[in-house]
GROMACS .gro file of C-alpha atoms in nm:
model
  441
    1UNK     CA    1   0.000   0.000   0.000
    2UNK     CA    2   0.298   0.249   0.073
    3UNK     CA    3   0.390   0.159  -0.312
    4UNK     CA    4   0.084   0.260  -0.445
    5UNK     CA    5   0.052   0.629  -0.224
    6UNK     CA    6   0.438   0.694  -0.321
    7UNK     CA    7   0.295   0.590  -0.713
    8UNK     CA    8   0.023   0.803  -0.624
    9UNK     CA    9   0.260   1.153  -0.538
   10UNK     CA   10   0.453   1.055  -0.832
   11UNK     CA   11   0.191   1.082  -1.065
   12UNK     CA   12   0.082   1.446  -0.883
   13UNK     CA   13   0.374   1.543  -0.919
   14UNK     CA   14   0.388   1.463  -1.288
   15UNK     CA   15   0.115   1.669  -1.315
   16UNK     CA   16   0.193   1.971  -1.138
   17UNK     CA   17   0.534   1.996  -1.337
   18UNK     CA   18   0.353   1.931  -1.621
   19UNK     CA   19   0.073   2.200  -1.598
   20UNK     CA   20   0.379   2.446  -1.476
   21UNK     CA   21   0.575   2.333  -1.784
   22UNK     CA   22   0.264   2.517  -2.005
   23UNK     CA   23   0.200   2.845  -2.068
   24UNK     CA   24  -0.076   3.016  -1.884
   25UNK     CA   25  -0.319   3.228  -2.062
   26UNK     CA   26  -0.478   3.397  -1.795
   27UNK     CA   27  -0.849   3.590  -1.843
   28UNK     CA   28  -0.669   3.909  -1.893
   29UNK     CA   29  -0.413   3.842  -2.163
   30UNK     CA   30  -0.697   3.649  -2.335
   31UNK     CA   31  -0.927   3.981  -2.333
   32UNK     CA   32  -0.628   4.158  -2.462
   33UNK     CA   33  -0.580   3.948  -2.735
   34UNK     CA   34  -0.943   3.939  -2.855
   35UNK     CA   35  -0.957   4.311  -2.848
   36UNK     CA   36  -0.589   4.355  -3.053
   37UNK     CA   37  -0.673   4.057  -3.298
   38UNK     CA   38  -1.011   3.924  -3.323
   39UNK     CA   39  -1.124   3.997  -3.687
   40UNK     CA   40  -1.461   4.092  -3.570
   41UNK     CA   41  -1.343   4.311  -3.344
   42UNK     CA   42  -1.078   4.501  -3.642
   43UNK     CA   43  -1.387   4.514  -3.896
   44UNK     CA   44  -1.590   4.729  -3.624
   45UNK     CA   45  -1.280   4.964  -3.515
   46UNK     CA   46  -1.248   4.997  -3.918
   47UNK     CA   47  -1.596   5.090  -3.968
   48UNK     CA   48  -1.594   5.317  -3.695
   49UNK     CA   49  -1.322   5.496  -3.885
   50UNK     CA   50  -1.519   5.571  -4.113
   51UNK     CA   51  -1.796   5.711  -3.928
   52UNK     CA   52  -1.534   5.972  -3.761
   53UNK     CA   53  -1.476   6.053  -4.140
   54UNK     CA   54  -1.786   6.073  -4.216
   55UNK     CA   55  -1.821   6.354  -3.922
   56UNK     CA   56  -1.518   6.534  -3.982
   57UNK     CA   57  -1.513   6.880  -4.127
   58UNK     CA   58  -1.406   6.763  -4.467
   59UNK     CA   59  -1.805   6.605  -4.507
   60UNK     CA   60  -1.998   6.885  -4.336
   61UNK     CA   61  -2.054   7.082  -4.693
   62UNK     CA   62  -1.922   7.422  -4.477
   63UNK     CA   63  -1.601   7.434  -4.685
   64UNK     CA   64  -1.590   7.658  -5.029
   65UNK     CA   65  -1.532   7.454  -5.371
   66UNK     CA   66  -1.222   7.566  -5.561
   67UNK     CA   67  -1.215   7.505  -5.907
   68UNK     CA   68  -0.934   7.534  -6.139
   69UNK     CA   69  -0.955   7.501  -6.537
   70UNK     CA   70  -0.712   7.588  -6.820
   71UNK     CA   71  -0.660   7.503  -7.205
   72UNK     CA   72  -0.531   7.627  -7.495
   73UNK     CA   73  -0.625   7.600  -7.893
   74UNK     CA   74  -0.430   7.602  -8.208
   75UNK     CA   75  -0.554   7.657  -8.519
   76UNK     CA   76  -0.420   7.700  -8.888
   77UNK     CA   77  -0.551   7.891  -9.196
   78UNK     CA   78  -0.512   7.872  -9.554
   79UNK     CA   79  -0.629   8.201  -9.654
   80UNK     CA   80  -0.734   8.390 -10.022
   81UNK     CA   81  -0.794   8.718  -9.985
   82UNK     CA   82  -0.946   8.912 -10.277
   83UNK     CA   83  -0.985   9.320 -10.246
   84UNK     CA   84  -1.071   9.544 -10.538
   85UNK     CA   85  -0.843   9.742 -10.738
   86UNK     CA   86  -0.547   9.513 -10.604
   87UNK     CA   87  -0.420   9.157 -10.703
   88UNK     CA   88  -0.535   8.856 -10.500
   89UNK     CA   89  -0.327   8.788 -10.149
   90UNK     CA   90  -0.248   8.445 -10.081
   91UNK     CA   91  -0.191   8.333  -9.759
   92UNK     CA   92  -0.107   7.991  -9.618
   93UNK     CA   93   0.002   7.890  -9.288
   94UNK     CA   94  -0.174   8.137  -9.077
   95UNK     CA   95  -0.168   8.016  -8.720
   96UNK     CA   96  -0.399   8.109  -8.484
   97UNK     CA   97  -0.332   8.024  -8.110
   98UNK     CA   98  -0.525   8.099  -7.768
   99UNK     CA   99  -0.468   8.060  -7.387
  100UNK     CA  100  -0.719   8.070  -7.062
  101UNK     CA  101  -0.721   7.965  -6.722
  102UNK     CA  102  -0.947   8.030  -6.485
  103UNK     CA  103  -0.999   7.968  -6.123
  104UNK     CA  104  -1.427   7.941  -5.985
  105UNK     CA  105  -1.524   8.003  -5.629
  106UNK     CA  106  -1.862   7.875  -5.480
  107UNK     CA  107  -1.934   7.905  -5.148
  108UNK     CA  108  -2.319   7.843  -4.992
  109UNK     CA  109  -2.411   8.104  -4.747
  110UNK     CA  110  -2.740   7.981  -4.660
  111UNK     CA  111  -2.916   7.630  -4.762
  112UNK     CA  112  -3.217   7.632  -4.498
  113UNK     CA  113  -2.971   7.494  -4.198
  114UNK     CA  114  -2.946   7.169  -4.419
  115UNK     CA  115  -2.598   7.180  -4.353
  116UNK     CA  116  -2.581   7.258  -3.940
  117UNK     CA  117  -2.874   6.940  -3.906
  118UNK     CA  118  -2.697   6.732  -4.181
  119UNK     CA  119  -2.375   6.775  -3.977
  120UNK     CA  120  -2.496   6.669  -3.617
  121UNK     CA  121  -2.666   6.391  -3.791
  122UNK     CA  122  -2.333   6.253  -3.904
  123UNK     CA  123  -2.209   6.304  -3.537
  124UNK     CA  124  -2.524   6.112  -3.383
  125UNK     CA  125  -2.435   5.820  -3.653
  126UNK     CA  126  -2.088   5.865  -3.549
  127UNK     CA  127  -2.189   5.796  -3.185
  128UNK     CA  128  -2.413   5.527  -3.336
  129UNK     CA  129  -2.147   5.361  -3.451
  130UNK     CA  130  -1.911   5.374  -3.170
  131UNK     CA  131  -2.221   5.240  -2.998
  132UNK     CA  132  -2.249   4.934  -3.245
  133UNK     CA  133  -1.861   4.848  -3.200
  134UNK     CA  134  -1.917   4.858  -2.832
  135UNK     CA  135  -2.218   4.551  -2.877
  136UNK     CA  136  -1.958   4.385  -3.132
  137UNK     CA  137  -1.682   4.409  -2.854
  138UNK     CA  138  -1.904   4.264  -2.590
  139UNK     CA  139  -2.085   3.993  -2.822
  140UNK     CA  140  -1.731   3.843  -2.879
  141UNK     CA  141  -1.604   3.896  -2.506
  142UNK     CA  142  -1.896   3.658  -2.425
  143UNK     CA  143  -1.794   3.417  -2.713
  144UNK     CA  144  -1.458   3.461  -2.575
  145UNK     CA  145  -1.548   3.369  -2.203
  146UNK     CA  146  -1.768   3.102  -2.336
  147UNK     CA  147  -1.522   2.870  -2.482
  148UNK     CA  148  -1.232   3.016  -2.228
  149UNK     CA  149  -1.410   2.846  -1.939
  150UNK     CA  150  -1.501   2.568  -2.140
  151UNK     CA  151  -1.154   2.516  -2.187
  152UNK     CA  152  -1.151   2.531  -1.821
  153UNK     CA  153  -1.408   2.295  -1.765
  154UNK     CA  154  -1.233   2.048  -1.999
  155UNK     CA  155  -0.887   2.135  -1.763
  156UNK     CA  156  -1.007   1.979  -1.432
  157UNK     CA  157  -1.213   1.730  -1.589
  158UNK     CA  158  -0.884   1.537  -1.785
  159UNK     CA  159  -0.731   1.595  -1.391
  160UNK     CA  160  -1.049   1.453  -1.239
  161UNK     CA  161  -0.983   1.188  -1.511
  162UNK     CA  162  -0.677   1.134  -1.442
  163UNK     CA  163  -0.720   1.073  -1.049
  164UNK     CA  164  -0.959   0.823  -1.152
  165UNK     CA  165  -0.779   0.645  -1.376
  166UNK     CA  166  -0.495   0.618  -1.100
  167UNK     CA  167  -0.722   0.497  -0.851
  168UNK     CA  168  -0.877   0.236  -1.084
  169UNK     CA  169  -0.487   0.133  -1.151
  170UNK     CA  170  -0.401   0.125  -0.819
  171UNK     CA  171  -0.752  -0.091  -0.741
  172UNK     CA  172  -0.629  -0.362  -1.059
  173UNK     CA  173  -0.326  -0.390  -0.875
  174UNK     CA  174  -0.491  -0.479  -0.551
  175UNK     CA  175  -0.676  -0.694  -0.655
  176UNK     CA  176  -0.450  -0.875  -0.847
  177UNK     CA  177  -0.229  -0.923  -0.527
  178UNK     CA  178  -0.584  -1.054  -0.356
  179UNK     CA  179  -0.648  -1.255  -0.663
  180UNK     CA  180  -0.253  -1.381  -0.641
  181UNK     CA  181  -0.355  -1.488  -0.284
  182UNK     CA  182  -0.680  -1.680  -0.336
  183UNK     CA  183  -0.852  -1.372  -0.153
  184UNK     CA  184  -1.120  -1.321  -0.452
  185UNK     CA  185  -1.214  -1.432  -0.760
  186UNK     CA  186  -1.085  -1.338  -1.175
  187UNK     CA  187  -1.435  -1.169  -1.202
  188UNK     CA  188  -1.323  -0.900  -0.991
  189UNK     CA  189  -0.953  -0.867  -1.193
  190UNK     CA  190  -1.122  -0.902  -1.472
  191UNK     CA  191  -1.396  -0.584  -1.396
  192UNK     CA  192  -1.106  -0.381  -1.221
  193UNK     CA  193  -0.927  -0.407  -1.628
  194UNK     CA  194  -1.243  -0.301  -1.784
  195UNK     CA  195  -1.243  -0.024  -1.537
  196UNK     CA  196  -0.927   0.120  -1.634
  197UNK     CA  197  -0.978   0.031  -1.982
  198UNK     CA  198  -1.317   0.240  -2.004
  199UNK     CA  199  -1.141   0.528  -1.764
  200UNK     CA  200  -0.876   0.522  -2.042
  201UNK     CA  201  -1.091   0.570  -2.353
  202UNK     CA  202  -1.280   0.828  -2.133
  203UNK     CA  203  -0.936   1.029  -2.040
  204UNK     CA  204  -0.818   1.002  -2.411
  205UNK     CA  205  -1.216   1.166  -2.542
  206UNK     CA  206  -1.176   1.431  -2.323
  207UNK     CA  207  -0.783   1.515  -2.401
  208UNK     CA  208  -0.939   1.544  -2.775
  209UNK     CA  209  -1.222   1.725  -2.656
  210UNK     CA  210  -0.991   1.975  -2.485
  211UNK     CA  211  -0.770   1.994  -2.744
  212UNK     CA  212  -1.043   2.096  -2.971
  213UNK     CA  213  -1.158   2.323  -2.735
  214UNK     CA  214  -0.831   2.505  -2.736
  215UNK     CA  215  -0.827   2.563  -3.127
  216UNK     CA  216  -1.193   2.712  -3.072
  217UNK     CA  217  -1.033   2.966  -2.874
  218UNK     CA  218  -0.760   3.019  -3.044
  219UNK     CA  219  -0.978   3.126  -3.331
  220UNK     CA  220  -1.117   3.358  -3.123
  221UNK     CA  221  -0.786   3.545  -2.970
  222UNK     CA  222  -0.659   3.511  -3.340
  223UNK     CA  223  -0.364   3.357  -3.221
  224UNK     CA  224  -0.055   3.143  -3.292
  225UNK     CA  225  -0.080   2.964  -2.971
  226UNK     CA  226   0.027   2.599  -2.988
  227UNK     CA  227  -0.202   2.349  -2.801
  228UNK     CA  228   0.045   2.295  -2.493
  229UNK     CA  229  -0.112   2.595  -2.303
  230UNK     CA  230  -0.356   2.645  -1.948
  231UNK     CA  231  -0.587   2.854  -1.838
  232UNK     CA  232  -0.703   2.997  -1.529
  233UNK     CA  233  -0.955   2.775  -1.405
  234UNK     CA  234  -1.034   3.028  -1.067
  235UNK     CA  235  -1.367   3.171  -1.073
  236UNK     CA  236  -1.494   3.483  -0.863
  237UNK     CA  237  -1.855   3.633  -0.852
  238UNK     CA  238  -1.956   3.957  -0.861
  239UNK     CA  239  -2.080   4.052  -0.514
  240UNK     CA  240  -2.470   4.032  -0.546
  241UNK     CA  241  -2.501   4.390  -0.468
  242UNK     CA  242  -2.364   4.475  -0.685
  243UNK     CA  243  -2.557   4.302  -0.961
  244UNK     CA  244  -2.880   4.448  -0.804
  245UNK     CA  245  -2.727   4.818  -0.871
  246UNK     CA  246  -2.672   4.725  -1.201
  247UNK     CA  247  -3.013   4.637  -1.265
  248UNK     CA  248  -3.178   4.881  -1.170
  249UNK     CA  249  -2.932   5.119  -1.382
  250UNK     CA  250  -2.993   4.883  -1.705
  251UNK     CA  251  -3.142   5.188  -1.892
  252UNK     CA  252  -2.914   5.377  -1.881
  253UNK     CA  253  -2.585   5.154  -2.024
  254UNK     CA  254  -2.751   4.868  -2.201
  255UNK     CA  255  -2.643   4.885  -2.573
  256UNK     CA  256  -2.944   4.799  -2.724
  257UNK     CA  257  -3.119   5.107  -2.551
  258UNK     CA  258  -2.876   5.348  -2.609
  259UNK     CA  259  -2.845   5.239  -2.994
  260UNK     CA  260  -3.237   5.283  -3.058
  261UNK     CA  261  -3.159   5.603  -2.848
  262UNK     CA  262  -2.923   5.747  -3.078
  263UNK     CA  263  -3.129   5.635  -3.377
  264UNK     CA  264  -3.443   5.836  -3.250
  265UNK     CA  265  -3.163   6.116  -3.292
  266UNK     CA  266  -3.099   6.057  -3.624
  267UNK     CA  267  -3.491   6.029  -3.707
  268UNK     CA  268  -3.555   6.371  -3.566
  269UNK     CA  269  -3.242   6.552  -3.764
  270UNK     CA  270  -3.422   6.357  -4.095
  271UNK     CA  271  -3.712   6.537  -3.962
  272UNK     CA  272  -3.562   6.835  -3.989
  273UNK     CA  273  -3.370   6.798  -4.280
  274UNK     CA  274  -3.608   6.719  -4.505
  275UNK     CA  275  -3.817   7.075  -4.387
  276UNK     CA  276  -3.550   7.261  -4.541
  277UNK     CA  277  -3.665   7.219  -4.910
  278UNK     CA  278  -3.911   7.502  -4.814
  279UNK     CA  279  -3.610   7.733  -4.768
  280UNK     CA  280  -3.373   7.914  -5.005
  281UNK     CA  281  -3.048   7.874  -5.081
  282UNK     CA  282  -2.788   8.146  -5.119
  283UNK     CA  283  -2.423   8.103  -5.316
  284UNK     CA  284  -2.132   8.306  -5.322
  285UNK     CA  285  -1.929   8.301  -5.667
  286UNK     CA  286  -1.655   8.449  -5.733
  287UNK     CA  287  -1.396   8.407  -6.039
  288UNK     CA  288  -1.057   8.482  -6.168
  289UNK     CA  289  -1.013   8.425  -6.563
  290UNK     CA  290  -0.721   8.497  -6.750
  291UNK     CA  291  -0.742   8.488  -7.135
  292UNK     CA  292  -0.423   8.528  -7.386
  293UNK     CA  293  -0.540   8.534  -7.816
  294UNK     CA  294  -0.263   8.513  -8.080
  295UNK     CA  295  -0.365   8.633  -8.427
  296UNK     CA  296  -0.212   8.617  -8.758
  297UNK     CA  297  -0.216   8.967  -8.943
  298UNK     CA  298  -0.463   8.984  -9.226
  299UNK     CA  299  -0.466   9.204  -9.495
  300UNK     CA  300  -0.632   9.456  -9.331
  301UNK     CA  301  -0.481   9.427  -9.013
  302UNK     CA  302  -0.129   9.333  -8.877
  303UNK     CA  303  -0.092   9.004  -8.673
  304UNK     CA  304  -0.174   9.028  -8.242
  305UNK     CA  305  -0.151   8.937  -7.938
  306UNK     CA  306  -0.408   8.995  -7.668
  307UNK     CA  307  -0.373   8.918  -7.322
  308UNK     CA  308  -0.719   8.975  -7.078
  309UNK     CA  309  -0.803   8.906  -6.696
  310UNK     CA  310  -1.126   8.925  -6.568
  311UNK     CA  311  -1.236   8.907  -6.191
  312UNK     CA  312  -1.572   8.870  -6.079
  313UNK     CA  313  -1.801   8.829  -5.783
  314UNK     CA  314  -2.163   8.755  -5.747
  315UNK     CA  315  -2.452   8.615  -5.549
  316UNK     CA  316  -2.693   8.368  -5.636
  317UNK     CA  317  -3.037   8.286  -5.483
  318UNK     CA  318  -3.219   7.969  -5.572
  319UNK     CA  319  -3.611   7.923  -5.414
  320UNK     CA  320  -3.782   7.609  -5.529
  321UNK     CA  321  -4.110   7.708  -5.456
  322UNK     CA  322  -4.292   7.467  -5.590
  323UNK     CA  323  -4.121   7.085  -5.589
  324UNK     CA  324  -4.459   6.901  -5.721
  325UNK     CA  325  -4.487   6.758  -5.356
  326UNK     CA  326  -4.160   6.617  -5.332
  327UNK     CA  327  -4.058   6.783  -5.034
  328UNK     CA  328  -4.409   6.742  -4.828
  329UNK     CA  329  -4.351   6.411  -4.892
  330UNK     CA  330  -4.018   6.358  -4.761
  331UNK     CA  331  -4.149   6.536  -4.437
  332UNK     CA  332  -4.398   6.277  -4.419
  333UNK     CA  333  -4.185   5.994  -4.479
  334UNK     CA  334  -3.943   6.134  -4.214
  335UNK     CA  335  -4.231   6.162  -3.987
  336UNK     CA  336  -4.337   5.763  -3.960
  337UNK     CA  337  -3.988   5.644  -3.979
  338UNK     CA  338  -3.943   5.900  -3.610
  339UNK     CA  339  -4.279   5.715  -3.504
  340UNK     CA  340  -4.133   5.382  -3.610
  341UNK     CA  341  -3.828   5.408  -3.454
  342UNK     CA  342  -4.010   5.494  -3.120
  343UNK     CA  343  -4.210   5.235  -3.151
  344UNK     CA  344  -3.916   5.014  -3.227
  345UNK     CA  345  -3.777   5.138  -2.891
  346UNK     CA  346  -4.077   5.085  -2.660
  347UNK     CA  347  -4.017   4.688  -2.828
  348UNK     CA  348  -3.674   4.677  -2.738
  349UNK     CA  349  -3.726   4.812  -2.358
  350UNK     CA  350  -4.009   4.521  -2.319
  351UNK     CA  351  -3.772   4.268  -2.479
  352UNK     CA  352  -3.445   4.388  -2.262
  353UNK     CA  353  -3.637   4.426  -1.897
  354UNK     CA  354  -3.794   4.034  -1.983
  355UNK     CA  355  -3.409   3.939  -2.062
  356UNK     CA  356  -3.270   4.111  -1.766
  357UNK     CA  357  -3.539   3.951  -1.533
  358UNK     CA  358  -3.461   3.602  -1.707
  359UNK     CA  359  -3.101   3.654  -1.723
  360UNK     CA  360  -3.103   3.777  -1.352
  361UNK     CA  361  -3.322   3.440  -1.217
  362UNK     CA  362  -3.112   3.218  -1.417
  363UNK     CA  363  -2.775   3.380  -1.236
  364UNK     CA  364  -2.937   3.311  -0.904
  365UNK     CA  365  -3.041   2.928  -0.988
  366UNK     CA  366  -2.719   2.856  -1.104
  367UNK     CA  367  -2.533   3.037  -0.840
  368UNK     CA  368  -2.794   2.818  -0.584
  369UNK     CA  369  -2.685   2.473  -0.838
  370UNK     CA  370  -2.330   2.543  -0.797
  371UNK     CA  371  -2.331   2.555  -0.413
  372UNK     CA  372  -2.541   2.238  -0.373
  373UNK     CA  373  -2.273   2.138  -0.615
  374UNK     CA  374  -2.008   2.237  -0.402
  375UNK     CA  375  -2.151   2.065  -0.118
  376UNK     CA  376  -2.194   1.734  -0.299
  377UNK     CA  377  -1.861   1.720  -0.362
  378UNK     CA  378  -1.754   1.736   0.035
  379UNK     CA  379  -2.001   1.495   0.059
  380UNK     CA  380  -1.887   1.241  -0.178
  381UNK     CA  381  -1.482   1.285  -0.086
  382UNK     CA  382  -1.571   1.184   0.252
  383UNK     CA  383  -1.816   0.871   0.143
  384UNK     CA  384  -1.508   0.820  -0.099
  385UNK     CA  385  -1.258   0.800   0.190
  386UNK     CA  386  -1.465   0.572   0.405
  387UNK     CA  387  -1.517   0.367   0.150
  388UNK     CA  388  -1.136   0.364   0.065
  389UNK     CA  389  -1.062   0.240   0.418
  390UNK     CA  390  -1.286  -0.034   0.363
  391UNK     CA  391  -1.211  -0.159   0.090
  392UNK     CA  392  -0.816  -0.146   0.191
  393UNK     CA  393  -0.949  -0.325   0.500
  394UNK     CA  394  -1.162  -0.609   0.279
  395UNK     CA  395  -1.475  -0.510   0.378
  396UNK     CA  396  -1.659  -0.408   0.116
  397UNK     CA  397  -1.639  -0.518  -0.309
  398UNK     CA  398  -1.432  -0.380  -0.567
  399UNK     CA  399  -1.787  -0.321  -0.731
  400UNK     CA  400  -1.886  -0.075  -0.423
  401UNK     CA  401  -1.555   0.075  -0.435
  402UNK     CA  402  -1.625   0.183  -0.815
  403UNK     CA  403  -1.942   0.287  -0.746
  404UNK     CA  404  -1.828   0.576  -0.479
  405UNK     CA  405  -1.522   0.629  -0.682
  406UNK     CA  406  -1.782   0.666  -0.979
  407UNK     CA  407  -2.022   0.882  -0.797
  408UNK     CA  408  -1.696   1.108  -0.698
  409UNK     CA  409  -1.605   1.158  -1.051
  410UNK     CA  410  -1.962   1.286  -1.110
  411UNK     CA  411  -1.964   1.509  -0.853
  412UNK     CA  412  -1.667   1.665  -0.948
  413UNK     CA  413  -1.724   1.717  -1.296
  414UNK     CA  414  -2.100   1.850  -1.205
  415UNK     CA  415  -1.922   2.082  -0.972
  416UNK     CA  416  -1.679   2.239  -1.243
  417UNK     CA  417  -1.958   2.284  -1.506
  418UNK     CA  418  -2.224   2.417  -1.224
  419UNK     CA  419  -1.937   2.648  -1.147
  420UNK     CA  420  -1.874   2.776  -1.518
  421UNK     CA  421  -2.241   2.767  -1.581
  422UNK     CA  422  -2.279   3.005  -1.292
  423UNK     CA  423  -1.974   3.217  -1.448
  424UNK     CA  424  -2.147   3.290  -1.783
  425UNK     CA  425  -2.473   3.329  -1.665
  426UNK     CA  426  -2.339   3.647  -1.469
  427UNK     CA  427  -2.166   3.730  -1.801
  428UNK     CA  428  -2.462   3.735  -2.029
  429UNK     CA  429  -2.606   3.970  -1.734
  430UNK     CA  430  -2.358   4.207  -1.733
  431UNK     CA  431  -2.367   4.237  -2.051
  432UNK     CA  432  -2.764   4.270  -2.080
  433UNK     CA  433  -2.687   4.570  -1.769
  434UNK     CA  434  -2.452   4.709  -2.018
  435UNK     CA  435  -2.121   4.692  -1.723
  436UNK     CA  436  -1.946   4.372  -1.910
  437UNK     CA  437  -1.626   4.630  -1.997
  438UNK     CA  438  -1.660   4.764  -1.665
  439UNK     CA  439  -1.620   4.494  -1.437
  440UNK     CA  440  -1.256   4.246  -1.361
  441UNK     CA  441  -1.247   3.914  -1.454
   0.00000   0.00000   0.00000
């Protein structure tokens, strides 16, 4: 029996040098990585790029257009001129040339405050956006934290594994010194191998299924990570508080809300917007030309040159007052989509206080699951070492032994995945309270 505890430390620590031998990716270096590298994540920041272009100054229509033109035309003559009283003049070659540039101001002094509600739209669709990169970031920090502690999960279940498959080991070796002895029968050496057999095959499933479960989240983290990595498999709650506060201040940071928020926004600049096709416009133009004509002399006239510039300024005033309907219409339009879009929110505030209240009852079940879990797990390691005593003192079966050692196992693999459960339900509620980026991990 001292063999099989000193085989027993040997194999922990196996393990322990093992698991120190990996790299740890820990919660935070994950979340770092997701945010740097996810592709999701990069197409958002991107679009949101363009969004703060589409604000900028360059896209408000306040700036002047500048407009530059030049050419230049050549031109030659053949020419037969025939005056009275004097022989005929023939003339060949005659080139005729000409130069202009010319540089065209426009500048809008007044459009109907198109321009002033056209530009705070584009900063509302800015915000918008920031607002929809924000729901992209937290949609993929829950897919992240999803298969993270599943990767956890899969961690102390190969260990829990492992411990079994030492114990059934240790158990074939038992009996196989009681069987050597005339103590029991081949039926029980013969069970105690199909034990270790069948915890085998289930040790090797769940290596693969961890294994597979790290390449899931390496997709995620977009990284180069080789397989031979660990993760944190600690877990701590957000004080329940806490999550109360957060409820109750759901309105005011969940995404959703604040997106249909911001699109309201947009509705009522449309609104406005489309009311300035009653309105005038007024232009600025201004010009600078500069003209140059070469001549060939005639016989009339001796050959020129003529240079000319010409600056001028002026105002123009456009009034459409009468658009065949077009702009009533556009009001109109603009005036359902506002009442859809409040309608729209007055949907998504019934939908998100039902999710919350789900999300929030689900947190506390599991929470409740995971401590009965907890507790069923004391519970069986102490019916696990009485029944270990026993059996090293002959009396009980190999068969009862497996079953506690059996009913052990499934109380600690319950426990870890009652435990991550628990994890992600508070996750999908922090993120329905809108405080996922604002809370530790």
């Amino acid at each position: 029996m001292m063999q099989n505890k000193l085989f027993i430390l040997w194999i922990g620590f196996l393990s322990f040098t093992f698991c120190n031998a990996q790299d740890l990716l820990t919660k935070t270096e994950a979340v770092a990585l997701t945010l740097e590298q996810n592709f999701g994540i990069q197409i958002a920041n991107n679009n949101l790029e363009i969004a703060e272009n589409n604000a900028g100054i360059l896209n408000s229509g306040y700036l002047p257009s500048l407009n530059a033109q030049a050419g230049s035309n050549f031109s030659t003559q053949d020419r037969l001129a025939e005056v009275a009283g004097q022989d005929p003049l023939d003339q060949n070659n005659l080139d005729s040339e000409n130069y202009n540039a010319s540089l065209n101001l426009n500048y809008t002094l007044f459009d109907g405050l198109g321009r002033l509600y056209n530009y705070k739209r584009l900063k509302e669709e800015y915000n918008l956006s920031e607002l929809q990169a924000r729901e992209t970031i937290e949609n993929t920090l829950v897919q992240l934290f999803s298969v993270y502690y599943e990767v956890a999960r899969r961690v102390e279940n190969v260990e829990v594994l492992k411990q079994t498959l030492s114990l059934s080991k240790d158990r074939l070796k038992r009996v196989e010194y009681l069987f050597d002895y005339g103590q029991v029968n081949k039926l029980q050496v013969l069970n105690a191998k199909v034990d270790v057999s069948n915890d085998s095959i289930n040790l090797v499933n769940e290596n693969q299924s961890l294994d597979n479960a790290k390449r899931d989240l390496k997709v995620i983290i977009n990284s180069e990570y080789s397989n031979n990595f660990s993760v944190d498999t600690t877990v701590n709650f957000t004080p329940m508080l806490k999550i109360q506060q957060f409820v109750e201040e759901h309105e005011l940071n969940n995404a959703s809300l604040l997106q249909i928020e911001k699109s309201l926004e947009i509705s009522a600049y449309d609104q406005k917007i489309s009311k300035t096709g009653y309105l005038p416009t007024l232009d600025l133009i201004g010009s600078y030309g500069w003209n140059r004509n070469i001549s060939p002399e005639t016989p009339f006239f001796p050959g020129s040159t003529q240079t000319s510039t010409t600056i001028s300024a002026g105002l123009s005033l456009n009034w459409n007052l009468f658009d065949a309907g077009q702009t009533a219409v556009r009001i109109q339009n603009a005036k359902i989509n506002y009442e859809n879009q409040n309608l729209q929110k007055q949907q998504i505030q019934v939908q998100v206080d039902r999710d919350i209240q789900n999300a929030l009852n689900n947190y506390k079940t599991r929470l409740y699951i995971y401590e009965l879990q907890e507790q069923n797990v004391k519970t069986n390691q102490d019916n696990f070492k009485r029944t270990e005593n026993q059996f090293e003192l002959g009396q009980i079966t190999s068969v009862e032994f497996r079953q506690a050692q059996i009913n052990l196992q499934n109380a600690q693999t319950s426990y870890s995945l009652a435990k991550y459960d628990a994890k992600l339900a508070e996750i999908q509620l922090l993120q329905l309270t809108g405080q996922l980026l604002n809370v530790k991990f």
